[in-house]
Coordinates of C-alpha atoms and ligand atoms in Angstrom, one line a residue:
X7 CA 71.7 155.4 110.4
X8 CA 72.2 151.9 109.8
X9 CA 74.7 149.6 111.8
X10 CA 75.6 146.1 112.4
X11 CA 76.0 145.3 115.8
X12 CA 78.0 141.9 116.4
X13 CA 75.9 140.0 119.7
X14 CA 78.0 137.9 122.0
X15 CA 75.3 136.7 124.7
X16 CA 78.0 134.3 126.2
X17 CA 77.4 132.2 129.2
X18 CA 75.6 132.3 132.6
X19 CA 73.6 135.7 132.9
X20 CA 74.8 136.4 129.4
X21 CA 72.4 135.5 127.0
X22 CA 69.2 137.3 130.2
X23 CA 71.5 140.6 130.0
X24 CA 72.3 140.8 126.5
X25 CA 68.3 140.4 125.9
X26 CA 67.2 142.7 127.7
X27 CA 69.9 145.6 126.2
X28 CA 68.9 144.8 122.7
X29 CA 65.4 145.2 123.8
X30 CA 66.6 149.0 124.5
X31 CA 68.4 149.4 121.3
X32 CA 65.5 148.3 119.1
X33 CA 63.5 150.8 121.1
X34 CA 65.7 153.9 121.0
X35 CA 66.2 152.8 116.7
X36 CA 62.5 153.2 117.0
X37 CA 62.2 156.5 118.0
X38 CA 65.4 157.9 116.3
X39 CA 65.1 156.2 112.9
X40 CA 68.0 154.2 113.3
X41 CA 68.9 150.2 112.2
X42 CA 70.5 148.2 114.2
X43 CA 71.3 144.7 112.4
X44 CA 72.3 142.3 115.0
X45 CA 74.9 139.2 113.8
X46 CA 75.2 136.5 116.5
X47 CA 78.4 135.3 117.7
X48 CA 79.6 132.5 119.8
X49 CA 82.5 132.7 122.5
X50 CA 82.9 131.5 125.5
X51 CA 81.7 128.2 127.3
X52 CA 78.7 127.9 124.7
X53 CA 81.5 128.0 122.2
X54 CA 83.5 125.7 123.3
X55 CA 80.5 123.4 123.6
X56 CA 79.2 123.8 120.0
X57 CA 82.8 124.4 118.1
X58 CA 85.2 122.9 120.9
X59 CA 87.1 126.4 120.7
X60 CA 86.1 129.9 122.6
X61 CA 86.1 131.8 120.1
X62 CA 86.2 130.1 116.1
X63 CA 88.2 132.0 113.7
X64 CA 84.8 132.9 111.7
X65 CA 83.3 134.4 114.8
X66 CA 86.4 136.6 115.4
X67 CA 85.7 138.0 111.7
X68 CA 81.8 138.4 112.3
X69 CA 83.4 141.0 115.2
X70 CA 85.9 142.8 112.7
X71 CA 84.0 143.2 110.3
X72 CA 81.2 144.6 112.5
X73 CA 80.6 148.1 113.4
X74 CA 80.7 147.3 117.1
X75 CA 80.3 144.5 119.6
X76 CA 78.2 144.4 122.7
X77 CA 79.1 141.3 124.8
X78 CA 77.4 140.0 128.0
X79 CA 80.0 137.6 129.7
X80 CA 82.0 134.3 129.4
X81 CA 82.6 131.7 131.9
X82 CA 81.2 128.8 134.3
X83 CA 82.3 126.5 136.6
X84 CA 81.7 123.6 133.7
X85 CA 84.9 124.8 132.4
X86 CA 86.9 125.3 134.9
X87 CA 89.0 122.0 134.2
X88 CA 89.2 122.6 131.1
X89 CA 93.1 123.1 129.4
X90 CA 94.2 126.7 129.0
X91 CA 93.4 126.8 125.4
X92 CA 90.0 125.5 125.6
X93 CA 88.5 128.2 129.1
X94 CA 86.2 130.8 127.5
X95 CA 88.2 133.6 129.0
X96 CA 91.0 132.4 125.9
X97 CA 87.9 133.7 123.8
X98 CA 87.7 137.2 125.2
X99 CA 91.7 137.5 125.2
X100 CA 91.6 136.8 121.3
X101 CA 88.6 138.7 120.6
X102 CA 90.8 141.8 122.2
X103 CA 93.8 141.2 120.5
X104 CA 91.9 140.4 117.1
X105 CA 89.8 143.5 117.6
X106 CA 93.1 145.4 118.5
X107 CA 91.4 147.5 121.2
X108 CA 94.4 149.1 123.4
X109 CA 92.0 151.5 125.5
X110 CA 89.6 150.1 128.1
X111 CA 87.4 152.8 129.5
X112 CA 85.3 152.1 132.6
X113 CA 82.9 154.7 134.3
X114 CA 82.6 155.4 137.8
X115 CA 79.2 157.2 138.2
X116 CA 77.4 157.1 141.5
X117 CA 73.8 157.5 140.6
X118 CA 72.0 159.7 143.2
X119 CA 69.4 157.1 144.1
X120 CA 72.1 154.5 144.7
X121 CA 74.2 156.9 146.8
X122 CA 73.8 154.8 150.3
X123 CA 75.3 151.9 148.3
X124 CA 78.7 153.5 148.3
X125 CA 80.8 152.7 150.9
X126 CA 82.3 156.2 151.1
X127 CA 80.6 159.0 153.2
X128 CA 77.5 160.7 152.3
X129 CA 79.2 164.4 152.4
X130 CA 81.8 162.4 149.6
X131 CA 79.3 160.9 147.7
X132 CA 77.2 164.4 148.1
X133 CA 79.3 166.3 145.8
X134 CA 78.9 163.8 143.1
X135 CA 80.9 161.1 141.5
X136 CA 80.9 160.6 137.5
X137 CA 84.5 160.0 135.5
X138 CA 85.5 157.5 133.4
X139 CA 89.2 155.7 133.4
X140 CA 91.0 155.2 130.4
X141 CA 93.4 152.4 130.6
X142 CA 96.2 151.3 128.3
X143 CA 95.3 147.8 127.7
X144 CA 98.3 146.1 125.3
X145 CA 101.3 147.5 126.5
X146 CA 103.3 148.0 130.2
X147 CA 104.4 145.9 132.3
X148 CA 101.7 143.5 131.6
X149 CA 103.3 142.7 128.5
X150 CA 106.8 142.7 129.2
X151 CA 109.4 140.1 129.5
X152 CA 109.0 138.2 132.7
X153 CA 111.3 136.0 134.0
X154 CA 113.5 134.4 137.3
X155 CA 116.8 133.8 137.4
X156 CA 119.6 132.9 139.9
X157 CA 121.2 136.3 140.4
X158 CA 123.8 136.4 143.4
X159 CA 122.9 133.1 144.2
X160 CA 119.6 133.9 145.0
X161 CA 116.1 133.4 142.8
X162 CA 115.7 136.9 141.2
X163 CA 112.7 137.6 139.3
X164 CA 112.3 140.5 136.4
X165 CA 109.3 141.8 134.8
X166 CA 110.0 144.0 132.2
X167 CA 107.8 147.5 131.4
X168 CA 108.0 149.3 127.9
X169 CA 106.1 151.7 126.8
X170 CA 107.1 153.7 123.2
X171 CA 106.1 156.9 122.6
X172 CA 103.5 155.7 119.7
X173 CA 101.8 153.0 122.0
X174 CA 101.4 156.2 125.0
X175 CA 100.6 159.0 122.1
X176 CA 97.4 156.3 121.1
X177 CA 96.1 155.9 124.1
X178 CA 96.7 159.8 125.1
X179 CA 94.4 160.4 121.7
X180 CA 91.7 158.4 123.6
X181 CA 91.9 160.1 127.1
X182 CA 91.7 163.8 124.9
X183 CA 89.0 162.6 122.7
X184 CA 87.1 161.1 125.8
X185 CA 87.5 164.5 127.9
X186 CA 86.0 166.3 124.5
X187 CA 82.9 164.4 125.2
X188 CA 82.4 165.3 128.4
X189 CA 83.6 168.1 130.4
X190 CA 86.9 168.3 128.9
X191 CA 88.8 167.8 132.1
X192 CA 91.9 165.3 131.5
X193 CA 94.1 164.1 134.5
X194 CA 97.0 162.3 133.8
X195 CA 98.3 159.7 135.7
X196 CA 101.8 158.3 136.2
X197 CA 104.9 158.4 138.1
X198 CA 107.5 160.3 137.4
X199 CA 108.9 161.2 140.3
X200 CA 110.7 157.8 139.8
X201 CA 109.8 156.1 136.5
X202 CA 111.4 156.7 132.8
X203 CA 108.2 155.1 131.6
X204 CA 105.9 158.0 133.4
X205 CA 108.6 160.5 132.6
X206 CA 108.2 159.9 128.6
X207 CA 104.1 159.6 129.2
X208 CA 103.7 163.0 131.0
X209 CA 105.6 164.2 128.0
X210 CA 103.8 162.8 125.3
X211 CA 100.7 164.1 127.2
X212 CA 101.9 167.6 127.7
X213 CA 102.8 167.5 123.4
X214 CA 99.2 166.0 122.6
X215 CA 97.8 169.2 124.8
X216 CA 98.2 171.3 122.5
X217 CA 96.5 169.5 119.5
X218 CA 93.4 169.9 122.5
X219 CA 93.0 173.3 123.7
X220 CA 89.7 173.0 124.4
X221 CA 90.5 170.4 127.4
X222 CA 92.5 171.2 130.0
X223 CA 95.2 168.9 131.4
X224 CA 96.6 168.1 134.9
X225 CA 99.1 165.3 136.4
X226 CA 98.6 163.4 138.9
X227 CA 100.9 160.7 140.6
X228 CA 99.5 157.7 140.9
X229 CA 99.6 156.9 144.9
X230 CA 97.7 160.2 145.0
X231 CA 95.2 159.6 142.9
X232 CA 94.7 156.0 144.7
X233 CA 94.0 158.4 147.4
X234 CA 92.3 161.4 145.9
X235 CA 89.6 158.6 144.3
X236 CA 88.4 157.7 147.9
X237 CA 88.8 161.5 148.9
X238 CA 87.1 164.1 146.6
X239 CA 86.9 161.7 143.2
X240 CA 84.4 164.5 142.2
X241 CA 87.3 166.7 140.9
X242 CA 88.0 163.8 138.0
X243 CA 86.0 163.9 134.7
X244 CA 88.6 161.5 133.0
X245 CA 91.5 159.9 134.1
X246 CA 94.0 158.2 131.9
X247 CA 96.9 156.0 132.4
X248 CA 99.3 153.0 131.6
X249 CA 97.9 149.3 132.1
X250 CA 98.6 148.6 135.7
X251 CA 97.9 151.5 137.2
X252 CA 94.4 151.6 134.9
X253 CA 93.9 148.0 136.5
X254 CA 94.3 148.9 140.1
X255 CA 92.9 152.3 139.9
X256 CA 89.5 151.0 138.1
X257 CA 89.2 148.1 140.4
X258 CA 89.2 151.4 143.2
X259 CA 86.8 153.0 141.5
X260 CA 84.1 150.3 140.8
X261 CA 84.4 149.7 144.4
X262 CA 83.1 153.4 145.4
X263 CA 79.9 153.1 143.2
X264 CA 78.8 150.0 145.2
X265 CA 77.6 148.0 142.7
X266 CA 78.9 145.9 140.1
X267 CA 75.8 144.8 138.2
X268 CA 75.7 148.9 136.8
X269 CA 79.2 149.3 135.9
X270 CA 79.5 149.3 131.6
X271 CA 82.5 149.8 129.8
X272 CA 84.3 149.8 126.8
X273 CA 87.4 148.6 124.6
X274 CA 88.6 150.5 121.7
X275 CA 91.3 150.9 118.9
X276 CA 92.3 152.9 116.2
X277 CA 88.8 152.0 114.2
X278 CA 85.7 153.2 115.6
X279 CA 84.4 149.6 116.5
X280 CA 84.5 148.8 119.9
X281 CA 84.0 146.2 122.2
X282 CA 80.9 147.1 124.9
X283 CA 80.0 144.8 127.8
X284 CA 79.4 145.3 131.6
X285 CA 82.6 144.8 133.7
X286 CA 81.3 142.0 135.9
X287 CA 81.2 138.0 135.0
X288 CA 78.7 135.6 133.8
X289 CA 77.7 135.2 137.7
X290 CA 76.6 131.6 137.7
X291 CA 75.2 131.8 140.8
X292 CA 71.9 133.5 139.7
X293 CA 71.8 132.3 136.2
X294 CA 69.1 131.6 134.2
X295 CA 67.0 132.8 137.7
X296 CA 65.8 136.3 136.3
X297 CA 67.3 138.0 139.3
X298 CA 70.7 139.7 137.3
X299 CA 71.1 143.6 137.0
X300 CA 70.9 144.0 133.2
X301 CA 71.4 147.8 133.9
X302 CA 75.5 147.8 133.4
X303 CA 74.8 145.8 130.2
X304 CA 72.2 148.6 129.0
X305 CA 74.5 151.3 129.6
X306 CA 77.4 149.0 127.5
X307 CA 74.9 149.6 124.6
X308 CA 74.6 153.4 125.5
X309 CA 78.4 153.4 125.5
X310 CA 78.3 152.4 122.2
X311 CA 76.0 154.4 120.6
X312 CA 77.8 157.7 122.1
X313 CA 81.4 156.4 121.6
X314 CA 81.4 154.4 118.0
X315 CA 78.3 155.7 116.7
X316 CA 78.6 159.6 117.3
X317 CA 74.8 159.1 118.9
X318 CA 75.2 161.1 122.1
X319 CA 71.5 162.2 122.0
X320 CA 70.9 158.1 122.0
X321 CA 72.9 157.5 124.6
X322 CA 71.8 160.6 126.8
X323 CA 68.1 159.0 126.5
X324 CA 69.4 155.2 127.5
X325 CA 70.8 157.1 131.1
X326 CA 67.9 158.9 131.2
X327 CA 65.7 156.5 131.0
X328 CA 68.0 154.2 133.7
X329 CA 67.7 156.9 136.0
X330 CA 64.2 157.5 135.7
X331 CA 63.9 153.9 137.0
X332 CA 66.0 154.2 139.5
X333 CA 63.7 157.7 140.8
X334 CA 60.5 155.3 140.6
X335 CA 62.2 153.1 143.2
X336 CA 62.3 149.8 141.0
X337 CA 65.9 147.8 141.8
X338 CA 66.9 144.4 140.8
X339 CA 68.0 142.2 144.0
X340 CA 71.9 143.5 144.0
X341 CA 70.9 147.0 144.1
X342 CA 67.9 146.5 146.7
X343 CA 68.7 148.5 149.6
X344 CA 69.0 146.7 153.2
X345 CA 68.0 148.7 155.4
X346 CA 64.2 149.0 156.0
X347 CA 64.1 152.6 155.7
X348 CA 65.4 152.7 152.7
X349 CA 63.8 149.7 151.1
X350 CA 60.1 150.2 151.9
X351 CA 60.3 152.7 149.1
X352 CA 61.9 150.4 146.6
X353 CA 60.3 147.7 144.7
X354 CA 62.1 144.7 143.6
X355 CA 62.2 143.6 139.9
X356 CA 63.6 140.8 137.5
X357 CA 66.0 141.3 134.9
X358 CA 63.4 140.8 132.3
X359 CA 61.1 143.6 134.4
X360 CA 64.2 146.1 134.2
X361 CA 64.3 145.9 130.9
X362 CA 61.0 146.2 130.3
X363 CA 60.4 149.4 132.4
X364 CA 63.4 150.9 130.8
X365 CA 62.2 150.6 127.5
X366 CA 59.1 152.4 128.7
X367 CA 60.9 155.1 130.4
X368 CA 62.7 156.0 126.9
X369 CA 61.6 159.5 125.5
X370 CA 63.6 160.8 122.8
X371 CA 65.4 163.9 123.5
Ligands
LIG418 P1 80.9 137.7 138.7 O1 81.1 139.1 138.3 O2 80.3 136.8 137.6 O3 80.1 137.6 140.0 C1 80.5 138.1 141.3 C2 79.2 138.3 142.1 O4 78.5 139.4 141.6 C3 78.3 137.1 142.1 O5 77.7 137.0 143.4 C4 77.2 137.5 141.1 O6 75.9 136.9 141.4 C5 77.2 139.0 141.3 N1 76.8 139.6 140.0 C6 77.6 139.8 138.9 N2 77.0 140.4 137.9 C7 75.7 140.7 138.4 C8 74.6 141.3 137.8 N3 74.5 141.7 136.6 N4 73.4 141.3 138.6 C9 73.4 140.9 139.8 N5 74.5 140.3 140.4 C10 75.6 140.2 139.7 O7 82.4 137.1 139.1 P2 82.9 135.6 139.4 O8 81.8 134.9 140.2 O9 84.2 135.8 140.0 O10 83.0 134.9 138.0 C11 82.0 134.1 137.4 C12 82.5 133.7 136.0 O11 82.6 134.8 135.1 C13 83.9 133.1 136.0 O12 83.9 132.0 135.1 C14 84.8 134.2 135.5 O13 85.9 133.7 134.8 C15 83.9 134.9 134.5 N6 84.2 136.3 134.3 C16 83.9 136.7 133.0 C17 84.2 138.1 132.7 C18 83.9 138.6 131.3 O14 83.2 137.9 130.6 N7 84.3 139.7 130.9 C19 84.6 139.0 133.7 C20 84.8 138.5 135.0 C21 84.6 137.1 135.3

């Protein structure tokens, strides 16, 4: 198969992480007789640098007209200062709204080897932690009408949240369509014990069901899933919901894998091309050092070749391959264990070394 894959390196760690995940996609072409064309794209600080705007109207349509994008991150202190229009994270919010991508979907997989990294206990982690979150991303309260006013003589301030039944029904096609690809478990999240908002979701969901019977669906209230995620999140194979719970909810659940530098994810509309890129930051701190975790980066590009490529063979050999490395013991610095015991069987390597030994590790399927 042939596909154009749209490249934004970005800033700080960017342009070390991106490398090494295209590295793993030339590979993986390699041994499954695919083409990956890769079109570079400027956004972010590097942007605003050589075009003095995050994200130029040309490199918006290199992403449309893509089939997907795979992004590293934006951002550095050098721009900090700089006036709203002209910060690099003004790049990424036009590049979503250009794309149109209303779903985010982050995984929360505990890989075995990493389990002491989790800050929940062993007999938790034990059982096994592996769902994704699919989060509205355009709509809610996020994107209501926010104001204060003097009401009763007293400051008063309103945020507005909307949801119609076409903007829940779109993202409710996601969550099914995710839960087909995996174990076809779908929880539901809202709260209807008190909001019209959750009232009209759980019903659009419960409608949409029966387009799916091959997953089943179950509701959850959102305070107890904030709870059932630190306490048996092994029941949840996907979990969708509106835009603010989705944010808190899968800020929770990166939290319980313990490590940020292996979290990919993934925005998507109602085309298949999709925006892939690793859910933490440019990290300026160890840039340009060879010390970053290009592993959440690598599985980004897995991401995409299972979710906008149809390639789930592909993408079963990319995780493969990660956790091969992670059984020989090799870790970057975040992921290197601290205590002794635990380390002397590790063996710390650079970005460029992870994605070196991954690349080796791949075996088609
Ligand atoms: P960050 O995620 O960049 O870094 C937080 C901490 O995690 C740092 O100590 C960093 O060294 C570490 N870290 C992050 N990714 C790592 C990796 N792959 N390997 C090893 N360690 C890693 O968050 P921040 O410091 O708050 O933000 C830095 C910049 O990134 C800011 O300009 C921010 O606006 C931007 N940012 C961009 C995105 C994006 O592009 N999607 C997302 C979040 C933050």
């Amino acid at each position: 198969m042939n596909k154009n894959i749209a490249v934004i390196r970005g800033d700080g760690i960017g342009p070390e992480i991106v490398a090494q995940a295209l590295l793993v996609l030339n590979r993986v072409a390699e041994l499954y007789g695919h083409s990956f064309h890769y079109t570079d794209v400027d956004m972010g600080g590097c942007a605003i640098d050589k075009w003095g705007n995050p994200l130029p109207e040309e490199m918006l349509q290199k992403c449309i007209s893509s089939d997907s994008v795979l992004l590293g991150a934006v951002g550095g202190n050098k721009w900090n200062n700089f006036p709203s229009h002209m910060r690099p994270e003004k790049g990424l919010l036009r590049l979503r709204a250009g794309m149109g991508v209303y779903s985010n979907n982050r995984p929360a997989k505990i890989w075995p080897q990493l389990a002491s990294a989790s800050p929940l206990k062993a007999s938790i982690v034990e059982k096994g932690i592996d769902f994704i979150i699919v989060r509205e991303l355009i709509g809610g309260i996020y994107f209501g009408e926010h104001k204060t006013e003097e009401i009763d003589g007293q400051p008063t301030a309103i945020d507005i949240l909307t949801y119609n039944e076409a903007e829940i029904e779109r993202i409710g096609r996601i969550g099914f369509e995710t839960a087909q690809k995996r174990n076809k478990q779908l929880c539901s999240v809202e709260k209807s014990n008190v909001l019209d908002s959750s009232r009209l979701w759980k019903s659009v969901m419960h409608r949409l069901a029966t387009e799916y019977p091959d997953v089943t669906l179950t509701d959850m209230l959102v305070d107890n899933c904030a709870m059932q995620i630190v306490k048996n999140p092994s029941q949840f194979d996907v979990i969708v919901t509106e835009n603010m719970f989705g944010d808190i909810l899968s800020d929770e659940a990166s939290m319980i894998t313990g490590s940020i530098g292996m979290i990919p994810s993934s925005s998507l509309g109602s085309s298949s091309c999709g925006l892939y890129e690793p859910i933490h930051g440019s990290a300026p701190d160890i840039a340009g050092k060879d010390i970053a975790n290009p592993i959440g980066t690598i599985l980004s590009a897995a991401m995409m070749l299972r979710f906008s490529f149809d390639m789930p063979q592909e993408a079963d050999c990319i995780e493969n391959a990660v956790s091969k490395l992670l059984d020989a013991g090799y870790r970057t610095a975040d992921i290197m264990p601290s205590d002794p015991s635990e380390s002397q069987n590790c063996k710390q390597i650079g970005c460029s070394e992870c994605g070196k030994f991954i690349c080796d590790y791949l075996k088609k399927l």
